PDB file of C-alpha atoms in Angstrom:
ATOM      1  CA  ALA A   1      80.110 -29.986   1.600  1.00 82.00           C
ATOM      2  CA  LEU A   2      77.624 -31.468  -0.740  1.00 77.00           C
ATOM      3  CA  ALA A   3      76.992 -34.325   1.730  1.00 81.00           C
ATOM      4  CA  GLU A   4      76.175 -31.770   4.333  1.00 88.00           C
ATOM      5  CA  ARG A   5      73.470 -30.277   1.991  1.00 89.00           C
ATOM      6  CA  GLY A   6      71.856 -33.714   1.550  1.00 86.00           C
ATOM      7  CA  ILE A   7      73.354 -34.051  -1.863  1.00 82.00           C
ATOM      8  CA  VAL A   8      75.100 -37.714  -1.757  1.00 79.00           C
ATOM      9  CA  SER A   9      76.107 -39.757  -4.804  1.00 73.00           C
ATOM     10  CA  PRO A  10      75.381 -43.352  -4.899  1.00 72.00           C
ATOM     11  CA  VAL A  11      78.689 -43.715  -6.307  1.00 68.00           C
ATOM     12  CA  PRO A  12      81.451 -44.740  -3.696  1.00 66.00           C
ATOM     13  CA  LYS A  13      84.517 -42.711  -3.729  1.00 65.00           C
ATOM     14  CA  PRO A  14      87.199 -44.657  -5.855  1.00 60.00           C
ATOM     15  CA  GLU A  15      89.741 -46.335  -4.063  1.00 63.00           C
ATOM     16  CA  THR A  16      92.172 -45.163  -6.504  1.00 59.00           C
ATOM     17  CA  GLU A  17      93.365 -41.536  -7.582  1.00 56.00           C
ATOM     18  CA  THR A  18      91.933 -40.024 -10.690  1.00 54.00           C
ATOM     19  CA  ALA A  19      93.611 -37.568 -12.720  1.00 51.00           C
ATOM     20  CA  ALA A  20      92.331 -34.461 -14.810  1.00 49.00           C
ATOM     21  CA  VAL A  21      92.349 -34.645 -18.481  1.00 49.00           C
ATOM     22  CA  THR A  22      94.868 -32.825 -20.201  1.00 47.00           C
ATOM     23  CA  VAL A  23      93.860 -31.270 -23.633  1.00 48.00           C
ATOM     24  CA  LEU A  24      95.866 -29.035 -25.780  1.00 47.00           C
ATOM     25  CA  TRP A  25      94.152 -26.113 -27.534  1.00 47.00           C
ATOM     26  CA  LYS A  26      95.172 -24.878 -30.969  1.00 46.00           C
ATOM     27  CA  MET A  27      93.786 -21.436 -31.228  1.00 45.00           C
ATOM     28  CA  THR A  28      90.074 -22.055 -30.448  1.00 46.00           C
ATOM     29  CA  GLU A  29      89.643 -25.806 -31.359  1.00 51.00           C
ATOM     30  CA  ARG A  30      90.679 -28.856 -29.429  1.00 51.00           C
ATOM     31  CA  GLU A  31      93.575 -30.915 -30.816  1.00 50.00           C
ATOM     32  CA  PRO A  32      93.241 -34.502 -29.357  1.00 47.00           C
ATOM     33  CA  LEU A  33      96.379 -36.139 -28.223  1.00 47.00           C
ATOM     34  CA  PRO A  34      96.633 -39.969 -28.718  1.00 44.00           C
ATOM     35  CA  VAL A  35      97.679 -40.263 -25.057  1.00 44.00           C
ATOM     36  CA  THR A  36      95.019 -38.239 -23.748  1.00 41.00           C
ATOM     37  CA  ARG A  37      93.130 -40.390 -21.103  1.00 44.00           C
ATOM     38  CA  ALA A  38      90.884 -39.350 -18.345  1.00 42.00           C
ATOM     39  CA  GLU A  39      90.834 -41.895 -15.754  1.00 52.00           C
ATOM     40  CA  TYR A  40      87.147 -42.562 -15.850  1.00 63.00           C
ATOM     41  CA  ARG A  41      87.350 -45.908 -14.018  1.00 71.00           C
ATOM     42  CA  PHE A  42      83.506 -46.829 -14.196  1.00 80.00           C
ATOM     43  CA  GLN A  43      82.920 -49.781 -12.026  1.00 81.00           C
ATOM     44  CA  LYS A  44      79.791 -52.246 -12.807  1.00 87.00           C
ATOM     45  CA  GLU A  45      78.907 -52.065  -8.993  1.00 86.00           C
ATOM     46  CA  TRP A  46      78.429 -48.367  -9.286  1.00 83.00           C
ATOM     47  CA  PHE A  47      75.524 -48.798 -11.734  1.00 88.00           C
ATOM     48  CA  ASP A  48      74.106 -51.411  -9.630  1.00 88.00           C
ATOM     49  CA  ALA A  49      73.644 -48.658  -6.823  1.00 86.00           C
ATOM     50  CA  LEU A  50      71.448 -46.558  -9.089  1.00 87.00           C
ATOM     51  CA  ASP A  51      67.831 -46.522  -9.184  1.00 89.00           C
ATOM     52  CA  ALA A  52      67.013 -46.764 -13.016  1.00 92.00           C
ATOM     53  CA  SER A  53      63.482 -45.550 -12.346  1.00 92.00           C
ATOM     54  CA  GLU A  54      64.775 -41.976 -11.367  1.00 90.00           C
ATOM     55  CA  ILE A  55      66.745 -41.753 -14.488  1.00 92.00           C
ATOM     56  CA  ASP A  56      65.207 -40.775 -18.124  1.00 92.00           C
ATOM     57  CA  SER A  57      68.210 -39.616 -20.208  1.00 93.00           C
ATOM     58  CA  VAL A  58      71.885 -40.215 -20.040  1.00 94.00           C
ATOM     59  CA  TYR A  59      74.812 -38.046 -21.488  1.00 93.00           C
ATOM     60  CA  ILE A  60      78.045 -39.918 -22.491  1.00 92.00           C
ATOM     61  CA  CYS A  61      81.103 -38.533 -24.267  1.00 88.00           C
ATOM     62  CA  GLY A  62      84.120 -40.201 -26.288  1.00 86.00           C
ATOM     63  CA  LEU A  63      86.489 -40.383 -23.498  1.00 82.00           C
ATOM     64  CA  GLU A  64      84.327 -42.232 -21.110  1.00 84.00           C
ATOM     65  CA  ILE A  65      83.607 -44.852 -23.674  1.00 88.00           C
ATOM     66  CA  GLU A  66      87.176 -45.376 -24.919  1.00 85.00           C
ATOM     67  CA  GLU A  67      88.478 -46.137 -21.389  1.00 82.00           C
ATOM     68  CA  GLU A  68      88.603 -49.834 -20.574  1.00 84.00           C
ATOM     69  CA  THR A  69      85.676 -49.431 -18.201  1.00 86.00           C
ATOM     70  CA  GLY A  70      83.477 -47.771 -20.946  1.00 90.00           C
ATOM     71  CA  THR A  71      82.102 -51.271 -21.643  1.00 93.00           C
ATOM     72  CA  ASN A  72      80.645 -51.117 -18.195  1.00 93.00           C
ATOM     73  CA  ILE A  73      78.664 -47.843 -19.113  1.00 94.00           C
ATOM     74  CA  LEU A  74      77.551 -49.436 -22.308  1.00 96.00           C
ATOM     75  CA  SER A  75      76.508 -52.758 -20.743  1.00 96.00           C
ATOM     76  CA  TYR A  76      74.183 -50.667 -18.243  1.00 96.00           C
ATOM     77  CA  LEU A  77      72.722 -48.604 -21.076  1.00 97.00           C
ATOM     78  CA  GLU A  78      72.044 -51.902 -23.133  1.00 97.00           C
ATOM     79  CA  GLU A  79      70.077 -53.236 -19.949  1.00 97.00           C
ATOM     80  CA  HIS A  80      68.146 -49.993 -20.013  1.00 97.00           C
ATOM     81  CA  PRO A  81      66.831 -49.224 -23.404  1.00 96.00           C
ATOM     82  CA  GLU A  82      64.151 -46.859 -22.012  1.00 96.00           C
ATOM     83  CA  PHE A  83      66.816 -44.185 -21.332  1.00 96.00           C
ATOM     84  CA  THR A  84      67.256 -41.302 -23.957  1.00 96.00           C
ATOM     85  CA  VAL A  85      70.940 -41.197 -24.653  1.00 96.00           C
ATOM     86  CA  PHE A  86      72.887 -38.127 -25.786  1.00 95.00           C
ATOM     87  CA  PHE A  87      76.219 -38.796 -27.053  1.00 95.00           C
ATOM     88  CA  ALA A  88      78.783 -36.156 -27.795  1.00 94.00           C
ATOM     89  CA  PRO A  89      81.877 -38.047 -28.775  1.00 93.00           C
ATOM     90  CA  GLY A  90      83.922 -34.961 -29.832  1.00 89.00           C
ATOM     91  CA  PRO A  91      87.213 -35.411 -31.818  1.00 88.00           C
ATOM     92  CA  ARG A  92      87.545 -38.935 -30.395  1.00 86.00           C
ATOM     93  CA  ILE A  93      84.796 -40.352 -32.590  1.00 93.00           C
ATOM     94  CA  THR A  94      87.469 -40.937 -35.453  1.00 91.00           C
ATOM     95  CA  LEU A  95      89.656 -42.693 -32.519  1.00 89.00           C
ATOM     96  CA  LEU A  96      87.079 -44.855 -30.848  1.00 91.00           C
ATOM     97  CA  ASP A  97      87.014 -48.766 -31.523  1.00 92.00           C
ATOM     98  CA  PRO A  98      84.550 -49.344 -34.214  1.00 94.00           C
ATOM     99  CA  LYS A  99      82.907 -52.242 -32.192  1.00 94.00           C
ATOM    100  CA  LEU A 100      82.372 -49.915 -29.341  1.00 93.00           C
ATOM    101  CA  LEU A 101      80.830 -47.337 -31.594  1.00 95.00           C
ATOM    102  CA  GLU A 102      78.440 -49.850 -33.058  1.00 96.00           C
ATOM    103  CA  ARG A 103      77.249 -50.439 -29.612  1.00 97.00           C
ATOM    104  CA  VAL A 104      76.759 -46.885 -28.816  1.00 97.00           C
ATOM    105  CA  PHE A 105      74.824 -46.399 -32.153  1.00 98.00           C
ATOM    106  CA  ALA A 106      72.707 -49.208 -31.314  1.00 98.00           C
ATOM    107  CA  LEU A 107      71.440 -47.336 -28.200  1.00 98.00           C
ATOM    108  CA  HIS A 108      69.917 -45.044 -30.861  1.00 98.00           C
ATOM    109  CA  PRO A 109      71.660 -41.949 -29.281  1.00 98.00           C
ATOM    110  CA  ILE A 110      70.872 -38.083 -29.977  1.00 97.00           C
ATOM    111  CA  LEU A 111      74.278 -37.451 -31.641  1.00 96.00           C
ATOM    112  CA  HIS A 112      75.910 -34.019 -31.174  1.00 95.00           C
ATOM    113  CA  LEU A 113      78.972 -33.300 -33.140  1.00 95.00           C
ATOM    114  CA  ASN A 114      80.667 -30.156 -34.704  1.00 93.00           C
ATOM    115  CA  GLN A 115      81.020 -29.749 -38.522  1.00 94.00           C
ATOM    116  CA  GLN A 116      84.701 -30.804 -38.629  1.00 94.00           C
ATOM    117  CA  GLU A 117      83.959 -33.952 -36.524  1.00 94.00           C
ATOM    118  CA  ILE A 118      81.085 -35.286 -38.622  1.00 97.00           C
ATOM    119  CA  THR A 119      82.691 -34.785 -41.904  1.00 96.00           C
ATOM    120  CA  SER A 120      86.089 -36.523 -40.866  1.00 95.00           C
ATOM    121  CA  TYR A 121      84.143 -39.454 -39.490  1.00 96.00           C
ATOM    122  CA  THR A 122      81.836 -39.815 -42.351  1.00 97.00           C
ATOM    123  CA  GLY A 123      84.247 -38.686 -44.970  1.00 96.00           C
ATOM    124  CA  LYS A 124      81.339 -36.689 -46.543  1.00 97.00           C
ATOM    125  CA  GLU A 125      81.793 -32.949 -46.972  1.00 95.00           C
ATOM    126  CA  GLU A 126      78.158 -32.198 -47.533  1.00 97.00           C
ATOM    127  CA  LEU A 127      76.421 -31.759 -44.201  1.00 96.00           C
ATOM    128  CA  LYS A 128      73.178 -33.410 -45.136  1.00 97.00           C
ATOM    129  CA  ALA A 129      74.966 -36.487 -46.532  1.00 98.00           C
ATOM    130  CA  ALA A 130      77.241 -36.660 -43.325  1.00 98.00           C
ATOM    131  CA  ALA A 131      74.135 -36.324 -41.102  1.00 98.00           C
ATOM    132  CA  GLU A 132      72.212 -38.821 -43.150  1.00 98.00           C
ATOM    133  CA  GLU A 133      75.006 -41.430 -42.735  1.00 97.00           C
ATOM    134  CA  ILE A 134      74.983 -40.859 -38.953  1.00 97.00           C
ATOM    135  CA  HIS A 135      71.322 -41.092 -38.914  1.00 98.00           C
ATOM    136  CA  ARG A 136      71.441 -44.502 -40.870  1.00 97.00           C
ATOM    137  CA  PHE A 137      73.482 -45.856 -37.807  1.00 96.00           C
ATOM    138  CA  THR A 138      71.823 -44.371 -34.821  1.00 97.00           C
ATOM    139  CA  GLN A 139      68.065 -43.792 -36.233  1.00 98.00           C
ATOM    140  CA  ASN A 140      67.900 -40.764 -34.183  1.00 98.00           C
ATOM    141  CA  THR A 141      68.470 -37.124 -34.403  1.00 97.00           C
ATOM    142  CA  VAL A 142      71.900 -35.716 -35.471  1.00 98.00           C
ATOM    143  CA  ILE A 143      72.875 -32.294 -34.183  1.00 97.00           C
ATOM    144  CA  VAL A 144      75.659 -30.387 -35.853  1.00 96.00           C
ATOM    145  CA  THR A 145      77.216 -27.233 -34.347  1.00 93.00           C
ATOM    146  CA  LEU A 146      78.281 -24.645 -36.901  1.00 91.00           C
ATOM    147  CA  GLY A 147      80.223 -22.179 -34.754  1.00 85.00           C
ATOM    148  CA  ALA A 148      78.735 -18.471 -35.410  1.00 84.00           C
ATOM    149  CA  ASP A 149      76.623 -19.931 -38.068  1.00 90.00           C
ATOM    150  CA  GLY A 150      74.391 -21.492 -35.613  1.00 91.00           C
ATOM    151  CA  CYS A 151      73.363 -25.288 -35.487  1.00 94.00           C
ATOM    152  CA  TYR A 152      72.122 -27.921 -38.000  1.00 97.00           C
ATOM    153  CA  TYR A 153      69.927 -30.875 -37.271  1.00 96.00           C
ATOM    154  CA  TYR A 154      68.598 -33.781 -39.230  1.00 98.00           C
ATOM    155  CA  ASP A 155      66.112 -36.078 -37.667  1.00 97.00           C
ATOM    156  CA  GLY A 156      65.581 -38.523 -40.596  1.00 96.00           C
ATOM    157  CA  GLU A 157      62.805 -36.523 -42.281  1.00 96.00           C
ATOM    158  CA  LYS A 158      63.495 -33.023 -41.326  1.00 97.00           C
ATOM    159  CA  GLU A 159      66.609 -30.738 -41.547  1.00 97.00           C
ATOM    160  CA  GLU A 160      66.959 -27.192 -40.369  1.00 97.00           C
ATOM    161  CA  THR A 161      69.753 -24.866 -39.653  1.00 96.00           C
ATOM    162  CA  ILE A 162      69.094 -22.521 -36.842  1.00 94.00           C
ATOM    163  CA  PRO A 163      71.022 -19.555 -37.162  1.00 94.00           C
ATOM    164  CA  GLY A 164      73.482 -18.221 -34.397  1.00 87.00           C
ATOM    165  CA  VAL A 165      72.876 -15.172 -32.581  1.00 84.00           C
ATOM    166  CA  PRO A 166      75.368 -12.362 -33.514  1.00 81.00           C
ATOM    167  CA  ALA A 167      77.924 -12.062 -30.563  1.00 77.00           C
ATOM    168  CA  GLU A 168      81.570 -11.138 -30.034  1.00 76.00           C
ATOM    169  CA  GLN A 169      83.281 -14.498 -30.305  1.00 68.00           C
ATOM    170  CA  LEU A 170      86.106 -14.738 -27.596  1.00 69.00           C
ATOM    171  CA  ASP A 171      86.758 -18.406 -28.047  1.00 63.00           C
ATOM    172  CA  THR A 172      84.882 -21.750 -28.400  1.00 63.00           C
ATOM    173  CA  ILE A 173      86.237 -23.637 -25.575  1.00 62.00           C
ATOM    174  CA  GLY A 174      83.465 -25.485 -23.971  1.00 67.00           C
ATOM    175  CA  ALA A 175      81.000 -24.172 -26.496  1.00 70.00           C
ATOM    176  CA  GLY A 176      79.866 -27.663 -27.623  1.00 76.00           C
ATOM    177  CA  ASP A 177      79.441 -29.044 -23.915  1.00 78.00           C
ATOM    178  CA  SER A 178      77.397 -25.749 -23.399  1.00 80.00           C
ATOM    179  CA  HIS A 179      75.370 -26.324 -26.412  1.00 83.00           C
ATOM    180  CA  ILE A 180      74.457 -30.059 -25.617  1.00 86.00           C
ATOM    181  CA  GLY A 181      73.834 -29.112 -22.073  1.00 85.00           C
ATOM    182  CA  ALA A 182      71.292 -26.690 -23.342  1.00 86.00           C
ATOM    183  CA  VAL A 183      69.935 -29.172 -25.761  1.00 88.00           C
ATOM    184  CA  ILE A 184      69.323 -31.738 -22.788  1.00 87.00           C
ATOM    185  CA  ALA A 185      67.910 -28.937 -20.467  1.00 88.00           C
ATOM    186  CA  GLY A 186      65.429 -28.217 -23.324  1.00 84.00           C
TER     187      GLY A 186
END
């Protein structure tokens, strides 16, 4: 249906089947499973088919990077330092291979985490100290979602908490993805 509308991906249809991610939810927060693996099989050839001049920013998440083909993503991004990289690893940040994480951080991504993710990764309970630690690695803005309390960011010089808008909270499933999408769109 997309092709009929002129929307065609340069990435060929994979020859092998892919599976959806199964994620368990505990109340309103994600509980990562050690065996949770999306079948993101990013092939080097797919990136060769892209016109880099049409790309200015890229979004990556933890699941994509931890797959064995995540190195294909990183290699492509390393070849294109002109791209702005947004990285939202989610709770996978504590499970990612430190060598892969080093490569991601060397891309100077804008990092997007929630408060639990940043404190568990850095081991620092104070938000500014945790953001400073991440910023030291990435040399770029760190954004931390705070649920109903809003959002915090630190850019190496300035920090600010942007208050949340009062609303009835039904659940937070997908809230982080929606938030980083709004940041990228903005």
